[in-house]
Tab-separated table of C-alpha atoms in Angstrom:
chain	number	residue	atom	x	y	z
A	1	UNK	CA	51.850	-24.076	26.653
A	2	UNK	CA	54.133	-25.815	28.590
A	3	UNK	CA	55.185	-24.822	31.761
A	4	UNK	CA	59.372	-24.327	31.953
A	5	UNK	CA	61.048	-26.263	35.145
A	6	UNK	CA	61.218	-24.374	38.449
A	7	UNK	CA	64.702	-23.320	39.426
A	8	UNK	CA	65.848	-22.461	42.844
A	9	UNK	CA	67.887	-19.579	42.972
A	10	UNK	CA	69.640	-20.120	46.519
A	11	UNK	CA	70.286	-23.706	45.571
A	12	UNK	CA	71.791	-22.624	42.055
A	13	UNK	CA	73.484	-19.723	43.757
A	14	UNK	CA	75.719	-22.304	46.303
A	15	UNK	CA	76.692	-24.964	43.484
A	16	UNK	CA	77.688	-22.473	40.732
A	17	UNK	CA	80.214	-20.949	43.522
A	18	UNK	CA	81.798	-24.660	43.392
A	19	UNK	CA	82.056	-24.460	39.453
A	20	UNK	CA	85.223	-24.676	38.079
A	21	UNK	CA	86.613	-21.680	36.204
A	22	UNK	CA	86.826	-23.812	33.222
A	23	UNK	CA	83.199	-24.202	32.687
A	24	UNK	CA	81.635	-20.618	33.599
A	25	UNK	CA	81.656	-19.991	30.108
A	26	UNK	CA	79.070	-23.166	29.711
A	27	UNK	CA	76.963	-22.232	32.502
A	28	UNK	CA	77.004	-18.519	31.292
A	29	UNK	CA	75.577	-19.627	27.971
A	30	UNK	CA	72.906	-21.876	29.386
A	31	UNK	CA	71.609	-19.202	31.565
A	32	UNK	CA	71.715	-16.655	28.345
A	33	UNK	CA	69.383	-19.751	27.154
A	34	UNK	CA	66.846	-19.709	30.188
A	35	UNK	CA	66.740	-15.977	30.224
A	36	UNK	CA	65.932	-15.929	26.255
A	37	UNK	CA	63.369	-18.759	26.808
A	38	UNK	CA	61.468	-16.924	29.627
A	39	UNK	CA	61.495	-13.898	27.683
A	40	UNK	CA	60.187	-15.389	24.203
A	41	UNK	CA	57.525	-17.000	26.310
A	42	UNK	CA	55.928	-14.116	28.413
A	43	UNK	CA	56.122	-11.901	25.119
A	44	UNK	CA	53.609	-15.075	23.563
A	45	UNK	CA	51.782	-14.510	26.675
A	46	UNK	CA	50.924	-11.057	26.135
A	47	UNK	CA	50.466	-11.169	22.407
A	48	UNK	CA	47.791	-14.108	23.572
A	49	UNK	CA	46.099	-11.275	25.641
A	50	UNK	CA	46.140	-8.797	23.759
A	51	UNK	CA	44.135	-10.692	20.673
A	52	UNK	CA	41.776	-12.037	22.999
A	53	UNK	CA	40.835	-8.286	24.262
A	54	UNK	CA	40.191	-7.362	20.727
A	55	UNK	CA	38.158	-10.718	19.783
A	56	UNK	CA	36.122	-11.082	23.043
A	57	UNK	CA	33.576	-9.056	24.788
A	58	UNK	CA	33.361	-10.094	28.290
A	59	UNK	CA	29.672	-10.177	30.005
A	60	UNK	CA	28.954	-8.695	33.272
A	61	UNK	CA	30.160	-11.257	35.354
A	62	UNK	CA	33.824	-10.880	33.495
A	63	UNK	CA	33.930	-14.067	31.986
A	64	UNK	CA	33.927	-14.409	28.139
A	65	UNK	CA	32.314	-16.607	25.406
A	66	UNK	CA	35.222	-18.168	24.776
A	67	UNK	CA	35.536	-19.672	28.485
A	68	UNK	CA	31.756	-21.162	27.809
A	69	UNK	CA	32.041	-24.543	25.817
A	70	UNK	CA	29.578	-24.917	23.522
A	71	UNK	CA	27.719	-21.214	24.753
A	72	UNK	CA	26.378	-18.989	22.000
A	73	UNK	CA	25.696	-15.797	23.199
A	74	UNK	CA	21.822	-14.054	21.710
A	75	UNK	CA	21.080	-11.022	20.359
A	76	UNK	CA	17.775	-9.866	21.346
A	77	UNK	CA	17.376	-7.093	19.001
A	78	UNK	CA	18.000	-10.311	15.864
A	79	UNK	CA	14.322	-12.174	14.978
A	80	UNK	CA	14.119	-15.409	16.144
A	81	UNK	CA	12.403	-16.555	12.956
A	82	UNK	CA	15.555	-17.041	10.479
A	83	UNK	CA	13.779	-19.899	8.720
A	84	UNK	CA	9.832	-19.670	9.605
A	85	UNK	CA	9.233	-23.585	8.631
A	86	UNK	CA	11.445	-24.973	11.628
A	87	UNK	CA	10.240	-25.437	14.838
A	88	UNK	CA	13.351	-23.799	16.463
A	89	UNK	CA	12.903	-20.520	15.431
A	90	UNK	CA	10.321	-19.935	17.733
A	91	UNK	CA	9.381	-20.228	21.537
A	92	UNK	CA	5.829	-21.368	22.096
A	93	UNK	CA	2.688	-21.392	23.924
A	94	UNK	CA	0.482	-24.319	24.392
A	95	UNK	CA	-3.706	-23.967	23.874
A	96	UNK	CA	-5.963	-27.224	24.532
A	97	UNK	CA	-9.266	-28.532	22.535
A	98	UNK	CA	-11.076	-31.546	23.043
A	99	UNK	CA	-12.842	-34.228	21.059
A	100	UNK	CA	-16.202	-31.721	20.546
A	101	UNK	CA	-13.652	-29.324	18.440
A	102	UNK	CA	-12.930	-31.824	16.003
A	103	UNK	CA	-16.280	-31.335	13.617
A	104	UNK	CA	-15.575	-27.707	14.348
A	105	UNK	CA	-13.818	-24.669	11.759
A	106	UNK	CA	-13.196	-23.814	8.345
A	107	UNK	CA	-11.381	-27.048	7.509
A	108	UNK	CA	-14.090	-29.725	8.511
A	109	UNK	CA	-14.161	-32.570	5.834
A	110	UNK	CA	-17.923	-33.906	4.598
A	111	UNK	CA	-18.701	-35.958	1.983
A	112	UNK	CA	-20.726	-38.972	1.218
A	113	UNK	CA	-18.252	-40.826	3.538
A	114	UNK	CA	-17.591	-38.754	6.279
A	115	UNK	CA	-20.904	-37.356	8.360
A	116	UNK	CA	-20.183	-33.378	9.674
A	117	UNK	CA	-19.469	-34.359	13.560
A	118	UNK	CA	-20.914	-31.181	15.116
A	119	UNK	CA	-24.105	-29.447	13.643
A	120	UNK	CA	-24.182	-25.825	13.683
A	121	UNK	CA	-25.969	-23.604	16.095
A	122	UNK	CA	-28.638	-21.798	13.799
A	123	UNK	CA	-28.014	-19.025	16.108
A	124	UNK	CA	-24.506	-18.404	14.979
A	125	UNK	CA	-25.987	-17.735	10.918
A	126	UNK	CA	-26.910	-14.709	9.502
A	127	UNK	CA	-29.488	-14.130	6.925
A	128	UNK	CA	-27.413	-13.533	3.571
A	129	UNK	CA	-30.452	-10.935	1.934
A	130	UNK	CA	-29.855	-8.948	5.033
A	131	UNK	CA	-26.421	-8.465	4.761
A	132	UNK	CA	-25.269	-8.525	1.243
A	133	UNK	CA	-24.185	-5.970	-1.014
A	134	UNK	CA	-25.867	-5.148	-4.298
A	135	UNK	CA	-23.642	-6.593	-6.254
A	136	UNK	CA	-25.898	-9.849	-6.511
A	137	UNK	CA	-29.259	-11.354	-6.133
A	138	UNK	CA	-30.238	-13.629	-3.217
A	139	UNK	CA	-33.379	-16.030	-3.406
A	140	UNK	CA	-35.377	-15.412	-0.367
A	141	UNK	CA	-34.700	-14.844	3.326
A	142	UNK	CA	-34.051	-18.529	4.287
A	143	UNK	CA	-30.398	-18.743	2.489
A	144	UNK	CA	-27.922	-18.428	5.778
A	145	UNK	CA	-24.169	-19.274	6.003
A	146	UNK	CA	-22.315	-18.392	8.756
A	147	UNK	CA	-20.804	-14.989	9.561
A	148	UNK	CA	-16.878	-15.596	7.999
A	149	UNK	CA	-18.164	-17.085	5.014
A	150	UNK	CA	-20.564	-14.117	4.217
A	151	UNK	CA	-17.966	-11.429	4.687
A	152	UNK	CA	-15.805	-13.129	2.018
A	153	UNK	CA	-18.841	-13.592	-0.182
A	154	UNK	CA	-19.793	-9.782	-0.177
A	155	UNK	CA	-16.322	-9.249	-1.010
A	156	UNK	CA	-16.266	-11.692	-3.903
A	157	UNK	CA	-19.197	-10.922	-5.905
A	158	UNK	CA	-17.654	-7.290	-5.314
A	159	UNK	CA	-14.987	-7.882	-7.167
A	160	UNK	CA	-16.645	-9.789	-9.845
A	161	UNK	CA	-18.512	-6.905	-10.611
A	162	UNK	CA	-15.863	-4.273	-10.433
A	163	UNK	CA	-13.922	-6.586	-12.752
A	164	UNK	CA	-17.499	-7.974	-15.279
A	165	UNK	CA	-20.340	-5.305	-14.629
A	166	UNK	CA	-22.058	-8.334	-14.153
A	167	UNK	CA	-24.394	-8.800	-11.256
A	168	UNK	CA	-26.738	-10.967	-12.258
A	169	UNK	CA	-25.275	-13.481	-9.713
A	170	UNK	CA	-28.064	-15.231	-7.417
A	171	UNK	CA	-27.146	-17.457	-3.933
A	172	UNK	CA	-29.732	-19.842	-4.094
A	173	UNK	CA	-28.817	-22.542	-1.331
A	174	UNK	CA	-26.567	-21.986	1.918
A	175	UNK	CA	-26.587	-23.749	4.977
A	176	UNK	CA	-29.067	-26.818	5.463
A	177	UNK	CA	-30.110	-28.712	8.653
A	178	UNK	CA	-30.379	-32.306	8.636
A	179	UNK	CA	-33.889	-32.911	8.698
A	180	UNK	CA	-34.107	-30.350	5.270
A	181	UNK	CA	-31.123	-32.584	3.521
A	182	UNK	CA	-32.897	-35.725	3.847
A	183	UNK	CA	-36.274	-34.282	2.445
A	184	UNK	CA	-34.014	-33.276	-0.608
A	185	UNK	CA	-32.046	-36.973	-0.392
A	186	UNK	CA	-35.323	-38.762	-0.031
A	187	UNK	CA	-37.307	-36.213	-3.277
A	188	UNK	CA	-33.723	-36.842	-5.270
A	189	UNK	CA	-34.394	-40.645	-4.895
A	190	UNK	CA	-37.639	-40.486	-5.852
A	191	UNK	CA	-37.258	-38.885	-8.756
A	192	UNK	CA	-34.574	-41.059	-10.573
A	193	UNK	CA	-35.453	-44.503	-9.025
A	194	UNK	CA	-32.128	-45.229	-7.468
A	195	UNK	CA	-30.686	-46.353	-4.320
A	196	UNK	CA	-28.112	-43.805	-3.972
A	197	UNK	CA	-27.654	-39.705	-5.053
A	198	UNK	CA	-24.126	-38.470	-6.922
A	199	UNK	CA	-25.745	-35.574	-6.731
A	200	UNK	CA	-27.648	-34.980	-3.541
A	201	UNK	CA	-25.820	-35.677	-0.552
A	202	UNK	CA	-27.742	-38.130	2.472
A	203	UNK	CA	-28.442	-35.900	5.750
A	204	UNK	CA	-25.547	-35.197	8.227
A	205	UNK	CA	-23.074	-36.112	4.752
A	206	UNK	CA	-23.525	-32.607	3.300
A	207	UNK	CA	-21.149	-29.586	2.822
A	208	UNK	CA	-23.965	-27.851	3.416
A	209	UNK	CA	-24.784	-28.571	6.946
A	210	UNK	CA	-21.272	-26.392	7.484
A	211	UNK	CA	-22.538	-23.340	7.103
A	212	UNK	CA	-19.092	-22.243	4.740
A	213	UNK	CA	-20.966	-23.569	1.801
A	214	UNK	CA	-22.787	-22.131	-0.917
A	215	UNK	CA	-24.844	-23.117	-4.644
A	216	UNK	CA	-24.840	-19.976	-7.289
A	217	UNK	CA	-27.208	-19.877	-10.165
A	218	UNK	CA	-28.089	-16.638	-11.861
A	219	UNK	CA	-31.365	-14.484	-11.719
A	220	UNK	CA	-33.032	-15.731	-14.159
A	221	UNK	CA	-32.124	-19.387	-14.568
A	222	UNK	CA	-34.001	-22.072	-14.254
A	223	UNK	CA	-31.711	-24.396	-12.269
A	224	UNK	CA	-28.352	-24.377	-10.320
A	225	UNK	CA	-26.506	-25.421	-13.952
A	226	UNK	CA	-27.482	-22.003	-15.348
A	227	UNK	CA	-23.938	-20.845	-13.326
A	228	UNK	CA	-21.499	-22.991	-15.283
A	229	UNK	CA	-18.192	-20.994	-14.678
A	230	UNK	CA	-17.979	-20.158	-18.243
A	231	UNK	CA	-18.136	-16.294	-19.797
A	232	UNK	CA	-18.004	-13.999	-17.057
A	233	UNK	CA	-18.387	-16.102	-14.182
A	234	UNK	CA	-15.123	-18.025	-15.386
A	235	UNK	CA	-13.684	-14.713	-12.951
A	236	UNK	CA	-14.938	-16.334	-10.325
A	237	UNK	CA	-14.005	-19.942	-10.862
A	238	UNK	CA	-9.687	-18.279	-11.194
A	239	UNK	CA	-10.209	-15.825	-8.613
A	240	UNK	CA	-12.582	-17.518	-5.402
A	241	UNK	CA	-9.608	-18.412	-3.794
A	242	UNK	CA	-8.548	-14.672	-3.125
A	243	UNK	CA	-11.562	-14.855	-1.285
A	244	UNK	CA	-10.820	-18.012	0.630
A	245	UNK	CA	-13.293	-20.152	-1.442
A	246	UNK	CA	-12.542	-22.952	-3.520
A	247	UNK	CA	-15.130	-24.720	-6.381
A	248	UNK	CA	-15.678	-27.927	-4.346
A	249	UNK	CA	-16.465	-30.228	-6.654
A	250	UNK	CA	-14.481	-29.848	-9.509
A	251	UNK	CA	-14.220	-31.442	-13.276
A	252	UNK	CA	-11.923	-34.291	-12.852
A	253	UNK	CA	-12.297	-34.977	-9.159
A	254	UNK	CA	-15.110	-37.022	-9.265
A	255	UNK	CA	-13.481	-40.371	-7.776
A	256	UNK	CA	-12.062	-38.448	-4.966
A	257	UNK	CA	-15.113	-36.068	-4.183
A	258	UNK	CA	-18.002	-38.915	-4.688
A	259	UNK	CA	-19.777	-36.002	-6.508
A	260	UNK	CA	-20.523	-35.295	-9.624
A	261	UNK	CA	-18.579	-31.828	-11.624
A	262	UNK	CA	-21.033	-28.577	-10.102
A	263	UNK	CA	-19.427	-25.537	-11.102
A	264	UNK	CA	-22.484	-23.732	-9.073
A	265	UNK	CA	-21.213	-25.100	-5.432
A	266	UNK	CA	-18.817	-23.285	-3.886
A	267	UNK	CA	-16.930	-23.636	0.101
A	268	UNK	CA	-15.106	-20.740	1.959
A	269	UNK	CA	-11.915	-22.606	3.710
A	270	UNK	CA	-9.797	-19.673	3.792
A	271	UNK	CA	-7.858	-17.069	1.681
A	272	UNK	CA	-4.204	-19.308	2.714
A	273	UNK	CA	-5.712	-22.842	2.339
A	274	UNK	CA	-7.611	-22.170	-0.916
A	275	UNK	CA	-4.812	-20.496	-2.424
A	276	UNK	CA	-2.523	-24.106	-1.832
A	277	UNK	CA	-5.699	-25.957	-2.876
A	278	UNK	CA	-5.492	-23.328	-6.112
A	279	UNK	CA	-2.224	-23.774	-6.929
A	280	UNK	CA	-1.524	-27.694	-6.329
A	281	UNK	CA	-5.072	-28.662	-8.056
A	282	UNK	CA	-6.157	-29.925	-5.270
A	283	UNK	CA	-10.197	-30.993	-3.878
A	284	UNK	CA	-10.362	-30.745	-0.098
A	285	UNK	CA	-10.433	-34.401	0.646
A	286	UNK	CA	-6.458	-34.125	-1.171
A	287	UNK	CA	-5.242	-30.995	0.471
A	288	UNK	CA	-6.055	-32.104	3.846
A	289	UNK	CA	-4.686	-35.398	3.529
A	290	UNK	CA	-1.566	-33.470	2.207
A	291	UNK	CA	-1.279	-31.311	5.014
A	292	UNK	CA	-0.570	-34.089	7.160
A	293	UNK	CA	2.702	-33.966	5.758
A	294	UNK	CA	3.078	-30.787	7.679
A	295	UNK	CA	3.734	-31.160	11.873
A	296	UNK	CA	5.784	-29.288	14.468
A	297	UNK	CA	8.424	-31.545	14.621
A	298	UNK	CA	8.653	-32.158	10.371
A	299	UNK	CA	8.518	-28.635	9.605
A	300	UNK	CA	5.510	-26.166	8.849
A	301	UNK	CA	3.627	-25.667	5.177
A	302	UNK	CA	4.776	-21.293	4.435
A	303	UNK	CA	2.165	-19.817	2.234
A	304	UNK	CA	2.833	-15.934	0.775
A	305	UNK	CA	-0.403	-15.037	-0.176
A	306	UNK	CA	-1.215	-12.880	-3.529
A	307	UNK	CA	-2.081	-9.750	-1.058
A	308	UNK	CA	1.233	-9.965	0.759
A	309	UNK	CA	0.082	-11.831	3.837
A	310	UNK	CA	2.052	-14.703	4.858
A	311	UNK	CA	1.030	-17.911	6.821
A	312	UNK	CA	2.101	-21.053	8.328
A	313	UNK	CA	-0.038	-24.585	8.356
A	314	UNK	CA	0.739	-27.000	10.379
A	315	UNK	CA	-1.573	-30.173	11.163
A	316	UNK	CA	-1.490	-31.658	14.924
A	317	UNK	CA	-3.374	-34.984	15.452
A	318	UNK	CA	-6.131	-35.606	18.209
A	319	UNK	CA	-4.745	-37.035	20.878
A	320	UNK	CA	-6.377	-40.806	22.380
A	321	UNK	CA	-7.477	-38.567	25.644
A	322	UNK	CA	-10.416	-36.184	25.266
A	323	UNK	CA	-7.939	-32.910	25.049
A	324	UNK	CA	-5.175	-32.113	22.939
A	325	UNK	CA	-2.571	-29.847	23.390
A	326	UNK	CA	-1.881	-27.766	20.838
A	327	UNK	CA	1.231	-25.301	20.346
A	328	UNK	CA	1.279	-21.915	18.699
A	329	UNK	CA	4.385	-20.546	18.308
A	330	UNK	CA	5.215	-16.534	20.106
A	331	UNK	CA	6.450	-13.032	18.255
A	332	UNK	CA	10.399	-12.021	18.634
A	333	UNK	CA	9.227	-10.413	21.689
A	334	UNK	CA	8.772	-13.798	23.247
A	335	UNK	CA	5.553	-13.082	25.067
A	336	UNK	CA	2.752	-11.879	21.991
A	337	UNK	CA	1.240	-14.896	19.986
A	338	UNK	CA	0.413	-14.798	16.793
A	339	UNK	CA	-2.650	-14.730	15.021
A	340	UNK	CA	-4.075	-18.146	14.409
A	341	UNK	CA	-7.239	-19.908	13.792
A	342	UNK	CA	-7.754	-24.011	14.798
A	343	UNK	CA	-10.083	-26.269	12.700
A	344	UNK	CA	-10.921	-29.765	13.137
A	345	UNK	CA	-10.849	-31.514	10.175
A	346	UNK	CA	-13.448	-33.693	11.539
A	347	UNK	CA	-11.660	-37.303	10.955
A	348	UNK	CA	-8.365	-36.983	12.860
A	349	UNK	CA	-7.161	-33.878	14.062
A	350	UNK	CA	-6.340	-30.337	13.730
A	351	UNK	CA	-5.444	-27.562	11.717
A	352	UNK	CA	-3.407	-24.936	12.738
A	353	UNK	CA	-3.096	-21.512	10.688
A	354	UNK	CA	-0.530	-19.534	11.570
A	355	UNK	CA	0.001	-15.399	10.154
A	356	UNK	CA	3.185	-13.998	10.285
A	357	UNK	CA	2.294	-11.674	8.587
A	358	UNK	CA	-1.334	-9.376	7.677
A	359	UNK	CA	-1.915	-8.655	4.328
A	360	UNK	CA	-2.896	-5.741	2.563
A	361	UNK	CA	-6.621	-7.178	1.198
A	362	UNK	CA	-8.061	-7.397	-2.061
A	363	UNK	CA	-11.489	-6.534	-1.979
A	364	UNK	CA	-11.995	-2.985	-2.642
A	365	UNK	CA	-12.054	-0.039	0.095
A	366	UNK	CA	-15.252	1.401	-1.450
A	367	UNK	CA	-17.297	-1.808	-0.642
A	368	UNK	CA	-21.143	-0.789	-0.495
A	369	UNK	CA	-22.874	-0.532	2.452
A	370	UNK	CA	-24.882	-3.801	3.284
A	371	UNK	CA	-28.531	-3.182	1.104
A	372	UNK	CA	-30.560	-5.032	-0.750
A	373	UNK	CA	-31.334	-4.376	-4.546
A	374	UNK	CA	-34.901	-2.388	-4.844
A	375	UNK	CA	-36.033	-4.519	-7.642
A	376	UNK	CA	-35.053	-7.926	-5.702
A	377	UNK	CA	-38.233	-10.149	-4.952
A	378	UNK	CA	-38.806	-12.413	-3.132
A	379	UNK	CA	-38.402	-16.044	-4.799
A	380	UNK	CA	-38.602	-19.812	-3.767
A	381	UNK	CA	-35.996	-22.163	-3.740
A	382	UNK	CA	-35.740	-24.326	-6.651
A	383	UNK	CA	-37.075	-27.862	-6.338
A	384	UNK	CA	-33.740	-29.334	-7.704
A	385	UNK	CA	-31.112	-28.905	-5.049
A	386	UNK	CA	-27.494	-30.112	-5.598
A	387	UNK	CA	-25.204	-31.850	-3.027
């Protein structure tokens, strides 16, 4: 508001006494105009003050949001995750991983061109036959997997049995050591007379080294191909992603996986990743490449799982140094870390999976206690070994 001209009252009074009578009316008119302007100005100031009192809440120091340029008052009761795909929706804490972690985790990529960087500690494996339920069979006590695979396997094959009444699935192969894979590879080349194989991987280059891969056959089957993914077994092909599994070598992806179609070979990758791969019709090679588009800077990949769980997924490239800093989001209280998992991709970085909301779970609550079927007999593994 423009200020009025300051008037010195004493000087004005002396000058006014010398004004001729004929100009008195003019002086009075000027005074009335000045008084009217002053009154109007005071009224405007009062209205402006009333308006500010109605719309602005002062803070404890007496300042108002109107007086702070660019300040936006935050309500601590309002969730900060307005857009779960954006970095700006979270506060973060940091964790550190090393280059040794690159070859560990549920999303390590292993194929004919990429060897597994880290061998699994066999003490971490479980014997499937000792932990299975009665919904399926296992060839013998040599079949071992990592605990995450074991739990999901029990849930999936129990679900299959409830859906079809079929308990004829047999798990014939799980984890394999580098040395055992080398024996299988040499046997394959000797039988075919070829210099390489699209059925059996070289030692170090097999999915079975990870502890997350399993091969199925049927109870009376003579080879892996007896599990063809058709008939009752189509249920597994269509529902395995709900339990975190994918058919690792699907038909139509041979030029990418460099392995022939194997409907019997399944890989545990975790529920959100399996669902994305299923819905987008991706093999693991495609998924590992695709998820690199999502980083803490470009935005997170949001996935709503079938069981109601919600996840964000993002990629962190490996640092040129021995350690890599990974930022993981905090909950709205600014202190609690969301549940998360970090997996190396066995190539060039890490994939972070954050659970924003837990799901209800798919497996039936009436899961049978771990037991073996009484009629199950120990059998030798077939000499025919795939991948």
